[in-house]
Amino acid sequence: MSKTILEMDNVTIRFGGLTAVDSVDMKIEEGTIRALIGPNGAGKSTIFNLITGIYPPTGGEIRFCDTPINGFKPHLITEMGIARTFQNIRLFSEMTVLDNVKIGRHCRTKAGFLGALLRGPGVKSEERAITEESMEALKLLELDHKSDELAKNLPYGEQRRLEIARAMASNPKLILLDEPAAGMNPQEKQTLMSMIRKIQDKGLTIFLVEHDMKFVMNLSDRIMVLDYGRKIAAGSPAEIKSNPAVIAAYLGKEVG
Amino acid sequence: MDSIFSMFLNDYYIQVLTMLGIYLIAALGLNLITGVTGQLSFGHAAFLSIGAYTSAIISLKLQLPFVVALLAAGLMTAIWGILLGYPTLRLSGDYLGIATLGFGEIVRVVFLNMKITGGALGLAGIPRSTSLTMVIILVFFTILSMFRLENSRFGRSLIAIREDEIAAESMGINITKTKITAFALGTFFAGVGGGLYAHLIQYLNPQDFGFVKSFDFLAFIVLGGLGSIPGAILGTTVLTLAPEFLRFVADYRMMIYGLLMVFMMIVRPRGLLGGVKLSRLFAKKKVQTSDTSASGGAN
Amino acid sequence: MLSQQILNGITLGATYALIALGYTMVYGIIQLINFAHGEIYMVGAFVGVFMITVFQQGLVISLAAAMLACVIMGVTIERFAYRPLRRSTRLAPLISAIGLSIFLQTLMTKIKGPQPIPFPHVMEDALYKLGPIEISKVQIIILVVASLLMAGLHFIVKYVKIGKAMRAASEDYDTSALMGINVNRVISFTFAIGSSLAAAGGVLVGLYFNSVSPFMGVSAGLKAFCAAVLGGIGSIPGAMLGGLFIGVAETLGIAGGFDTYKDAIAFTLLIIVLLFRPTGLLGRPIQKKV
């Protein structure tokens, strides 16, 4: 029914002799929630790094809204509408919560250093708009009451949510969440799940990596499974649960 | 206004204060590069010398007004900042510092060998156009500019680069362009400082702009508290005036100065104002939430 | 003619390499650019002169005494000026090092005056002919002493327990601490070795150029540091290679008529190498970690 927003075509990346991602094909439809699962070291975060331009792929093609984005710099890809969070939280720790989110607005605003020096009316109203929109993103993740705190002083679960708020501030079409529920207790996970649903309701597409199977199965429309850099299965949560290759991959190493 | 100063201060103190003002302008420039953006520069004195020679040559050979000479000094230095920054700013951390150190030494040797700069004999007879009043006004403008730059969309992107380059890039910041802009702005102020210096001392010699001087500027901003504008001002003031106050120990002055640097660093590893937010000090007393951890800073 | 210049360059480069080793070993373990290292080299040279003139000792004893004095100095400096700053920002120990460097230079100027003093005459100099090249006795001494010291360093790092610990700490500081290596001892030892090599370099350079001054550490230290980075900072063979490379390039540059640009040669080479190999000739490439 809906159109494809992200497409990976035979994407491969090698680091020296190691093939971290091996000929992966994938299509994500607009407005859906897609999960990427697999044992540790399967190449999940590497896929995120390929999509966001941190690593250029060794082979294959990545298309976003039908535009090939291979070799684009990360900031251009963000500008096109892909935002992300990081597995090992990467906040600007010495900045306030609000300023962290304001960085997310960077690619949608334009005042440069001259604007900063002269502070004309245009710059001032842009800055006001940045503050308002950033506060909105904080509200969505229920962090608005903490806007003046330094990011590093937030508890772990809130730091994860702040990363999502920061990504949301860039008005993405597609948001990549790298283990958003890691380190959260069951109640926090429940809240997070409803927040992600809210994000989906805003028309965004969500692509997430997560280890918590209950979380993944409840939330996602479709799931892709990766092992040793190769796609071993893809389908609906029910199909994945009963897929023998997936069970083998997981039981071989860890019980998910 | 200068006549008012000379009623209260003798020429020597006016000279010292004018020099302090010049150092403040240059140090705030370095603070933007190293303190705010986190890009290590060990070659700041070289940028001062580019500004100093540019302005001196414009005054001496072209006899243009001082304002033109100063502006040209700033712009020329910023151009060299961009030329150096473009290839080297992709180097990370210490390697960038080392490349800028090398650049500084190359600039010094080139000035020693150029005809127009007077080579090793130096360049003399520069008109004394720098006055304390003018320097005070320019310091004021520099401080205002720094506050405005830091508290803006542009300034936030600089801090984001210092805090986490990969995250900044992933949030849509063009890090190459932003770093180079910061470098150009910081070196612009160094160039203006250099122009003021040339027209205060009236004589230039490349040996006065060696890497030792570059490290002086680094010491100013690190001792004050890296990335903090009040810190850079305090650090520069303390270290510029310390040798003056240490005159009573005569020959031991620089020895004590060196030890003072070590001692201050050990007592306050984050700098005099490191981790202190002035706005928070003045704001209503809240429960102390700010950190005491020793992380952060450049690199 | 060319081969003669290369020999002179290698001799100069060997002394750079001795100093560069101290920079590279310290950086390898604690990522500190020890800017006071050049001053240790300078003090080493003065101790050597002092032993020869005041205590009337021979070259070997004086060399050993200079090395020992600098071991004590290096370890003390690390203990009091760097160790308290180990967990703070990267720039803090750097500023501390610069402060120390100013202190040591002015201290030596206070003791001996700012003018260079001649190195005492310890032996008859002689020139030997090797085909087209002439090699002086001093050059032979420099090359032999430098080679012996570097071989000794190689032996320690490769086969002695503390040397292996050094390599481990340089590979991964935190893990080696968890594995029960006393990293404080390893770091002290690294400063000891680096300082002793610098002291040897100081005495040999004094002998070679027949001059010692309180400011000799500034330019030599900077060039040796350049050598360490050029070779790949943290890499011991890299420091040796970098030292020789810069020594030869500088000598050839002077012979080629660029003597007024002498001090810029090392840095120009350094910047060019860094642009193409951002971690130096033998340095390991950095893998961007996300």
PDB file of N, CA and C in Angstrom, chain C residues 182-214:
ATOM      1  N   ASN C 182      51.458  -3.083  37.720  1.00  0.00           N
ATOM      2  CA  ASN C 182      51.530  -1.839  38.489  1.00  0.00           C
ATOM      3  C   ASN C 182      51.878  -0.713  37.527  1.00  0.00           C
ATOM      4  N   VAL C 183      50.845  -0.035  37.018  1.00  0.00           N
ATOM      5  CA  VAL C 183      51.097   0.942  35.951  1.00  0.00           C
ATOM      6  C   VAL C 183      51.920   2.132  36.439  1.00  0.00           C
ATOM      7  N   ASN C 184      51.776   2.478  37.717  1.00  0.00           N
ATOM      8  CA  ASN C 184      52.597   3.581  38.215  1.00  0.00           C
ATOM      9  C   ASN C 184      54.078   3.258  38.097  1.00  0.00           C
ATOM     10  N   ARG C 185      54.413   2.015  38.422  1.00  0.00           N
ATOM     11  CA  ARG C 185      55.818   1.614  38.310  1.00  0.00           C
ATOM     12  C   ARG C 185      56.249   1.622  36.856  1.00  0.00           C
ATOM     13  N   VAL C 186      55.368   1.129  35.981  1.00  0.00           N
ATOM     14  CA  VAL C 186      55.705   1.087  34.565  1.00  0.00           C
ATOM     15  C   VAL C 186      55.944   2.491  34.031  1.00  0.00           C
ATOM     16  N   ILE C 187      55.080   3.433  34.447  1.00  0.00           N
ATOM     17  CA  ILE C 187      55.224   4.798  33.950  1.00  0.00           C
ATOM     18  C   ILE C 187      56.523   5.416  34.475  1.00  0.00           C
ATOM     19  N   SER C 188      56.819   5.206  35.762  1.00  0.00           N
ATOM     20  CA  SER C 188      58.087   5.703  36.307  1.00  0.00           C
ATOM     21  C   SER C 188      59.255   5.144  35.517  1.00  0.00           C
ATOM     22  N   PHE C 189      59.181   3.849  35.246  1.00  0.00           N
ATOM     23  CA  PHE C 189      60.262   3.200  34.519  1.00  0.00           C
ATOM     24  C   PHE C 189      60.401   3.792  33.117  1.00  0.00           C
ATOM     25  N   THR C 190      59.269   4.068  32.481  1.00  0.00           N
ATOM     26  CA  THR C 190      59.312   4.646  31.137  1.00  0.00           C
ATOM     27  C   THR C 190      59.989   6.016  31.164  1.00  0.00           C
ATOM     28  N   PHE C 191      59.634   6.821  32.168  1.00  0.00           N
ATOM     29  CA  PHE C 191      60.291   8.128  32.278  1.00  0.00           C
ATOM     30  C   PHE C 191      61.787   7.945  32.540  1.00  0.00           C
ATOM     31  N   ALA C 192      62.124   6.940  33.368  1.00  0.00           N
ATOM     32  CA  ALA C 192      63.537   6.702  33.676  1.00  0.00           C
ATOM     33  C   ALA C 192      64.316   6.391  32.397  1.00  0.00           C
ATOM     34  N   ILE C 193      63.809   5.441  31.624  1.00  0.00           N
ATOM     35  CA  ILE C 193      64.502   5.039  30.391  1.00  0.00           C
ATOM     36  C   ILE C 193      64.585   6.214  29.422  1.00  0.00           C
ATOM     37  N   GLY C 194      63.447   6.867  29.204  1.00  0.00           N
ATOM     38  CA  GLY C 194      63.420   7.979  28.246  1.00  0.00           C
ATOM     39  C   GLY C 194      64.393   9.072  28.650  1.00  0.00           C
ATOM     40  N   SER C 195      64.421   9.404  29.952  1.00  0.00           N
ATOM     41  CA  SER C 195      65.292  10.480  30.411  1.00  0.00           C
ATOM     42  C   SER C 195      66.755  10.096  30.270  1.00  0.00           C
ATOM     43  N   SER C 196      67.071   8.827  30.549  1.00  0.00           N
ATOM     44  CA  SER C 196      68.475   8.429  30.447  1.00  0.00           C
ATOM     45  C   SER C 196      68.939   8.509  28.989  1.00  0.00           C
ATOM     46  N   LEU C 197      68.080   8.125  28.068  1.00  0.00           N
ATOM     47  CA  LEU C 197      68.451   8.207  26.655  1.00  0.00           C
ATOM     48  C   LEU C 197      68.643   9.664  26.236  1.00  0.00           C
ATOM     49  N   ALA C 198      67.759  10.541  26.724  1.00  0.00           N
ATOM     50  CA  ALA C 198      67.889  11.957  26.382  1.00  0.00           C
ATOM     51  C   ALA C 198      69.195  12.514  26.929  1.00  0.00           C
ATOM     52  N   ALA C 199      69.542  12.114  28.168  1.00  0.00           N
ATOM     53  CA  ALA C 199      70.792  12.597  28.761  1.00  0.00           C
ATOM     54  C   ALA C 199      71.976  12.159  27.904  1.00  0.00           C
ATOM     55  N   ALA C 200      71.957  10.912  27.483  1.00  0.00           N
ATOM     56  CA  ALA C 200      73.033  10.422  26.620  1.00  0.00           C
ATOM     57  C   ALA C 200      73.089  11.264  25.347  1.00  0.00           C
ATOM     58  N   GLY C 201      71.917  11.530  24.794  1.00  0.00           N
ATOM     59  CA  GLY C 201      71.860  12.377  23.595  1.00  0.00           C
ATOM     60  C   GLY C 201      72.483  13.738  23.865  1.00  0.00           C
ATOM     61  N   GLY C 202      72.196  14.305  25.036  1.00  0.00           N
ATOM     62  CA  GLY C 202      72.727  15.625  25.378  1.00  0.00           C
ATOM     63  C   GLY C 202      74.247  15.627  25.421  1.00  0.00           C
ATOM     64  N   VAL C 203      74.826  14.629  26.103  1.00  0.00           N
ATOM     65  CA  VAL C 203      76.287  14.564  26.200  1.00  0.00           C
ATOM     66  C   VAL C 203      76.893  14.382  24.798  1.00  0.00           C
ATOM     67  N   LEU C 204      76.307  13.503  24.010  1.00  0.00           N
ATOM     68  CA  LEU C 204      76.864  13.233  22.679  1.00  0.00           C
ATOM     69  C   LEU C 204      76.783  14.467  21.778  1.00  0.00           C
ATOM     70  N   VAL C 205      75.661  15.191  21.852  1.00  0.00           N
ATOM     71  CA  VAL C 205      75.536  16.394  21.029  1.00  0.00           C
ATOM     72  C   VAL C 205      76.528  17.453  21.480  1.00  0.00           C
ATOM     73  N   GLY C 206      76.703  17.580  22.817  1.00  0.00           N
ATOM     74  CA  GLY C 206      77.681  18.528  23.336  1.00  0.00           C
ATOM     75  C   GLY C 206      79.063  18.207  22.774  1.00  0.00           C
ATOM     76  N   LEU C 207      79.378  16.935  22.774  1.00  0.00           N
ATOM     77  CA  LEU C 207      80.664  16.466  22.265  1.00  0.00           C
ATOM     78  C   LEU C 207      80.805  16.774  20.772  1.00  0.00           C
ATOM     79  N   TYR C 208      79.726  16.539  20.043  1.00  0.00           N
ATOM     80  CA  TYR C 208      79.742  16.665  18.581  1.00  0.00           C
ATOM     81  C   TYR C 208      79.886  18.126  18.172  1.00  0.00           C
ATOM     82  N   PHE C 209      79.079  18.993  18.758  1.00  0.00           N
ATOM     83  CA  PHE C 209      79.089  20.403  18.351  1.00  0.00           C
ATOM     84  C   PHE C 209      79.971  21.257  19.257  1.00  0.00           C
ATOM     85  N   ASN C 210      80.576  20.609  20.267  1.00  0.00           N
ATOM     86  CA  ASN C 210      81.498  21.281  21.166  1.00  0.00           C
ATOM     87  C   ASN C 210      80.855  22.493  21.835  1.00  0.00           C
ATOM     88  N   SER C 211      79.594  22.368  22.193  1.00  0.00           N
ATOM     89  CA  SER C 211      78.923  23.506  22.817  1.00  0.00           C
ATOM     90  C   SER C 211      77.698  23.025  23.579  1.00  0.00           C
ATOM     91  N   VAL C 212      77.472  23.646  24.734  1.00  0.00           N
ATOM     92  CA  VAL C 212      76.333  23.293  25.576  1.00  0.00           C
ATOM     93  C   VAL C 212      75.692  24.595  26.034  1.00  0.00           C
ATOM     94  N   SER C 213      74.355  24.698  25.944  1.00  0.00           N
ATOM     95  CA  SER C 213      73.726  25.939  26.395  1.00  0.00           C
ATOM     96  C   SER C 213      72.377  25.646  27.040  1.00  0.00           C
ATOM     97  N   PRO C 214      71.924  26.544  27.929  1.00  0.00           N
ATOM     98  CA  PRO C 214      70.638  26.306  28.604  1.00  0.00           C
ATOM     99  C   PRO C 214      69.461  26.244  27.631  1.00  0.00           C
TER     100      PRO C 214
END
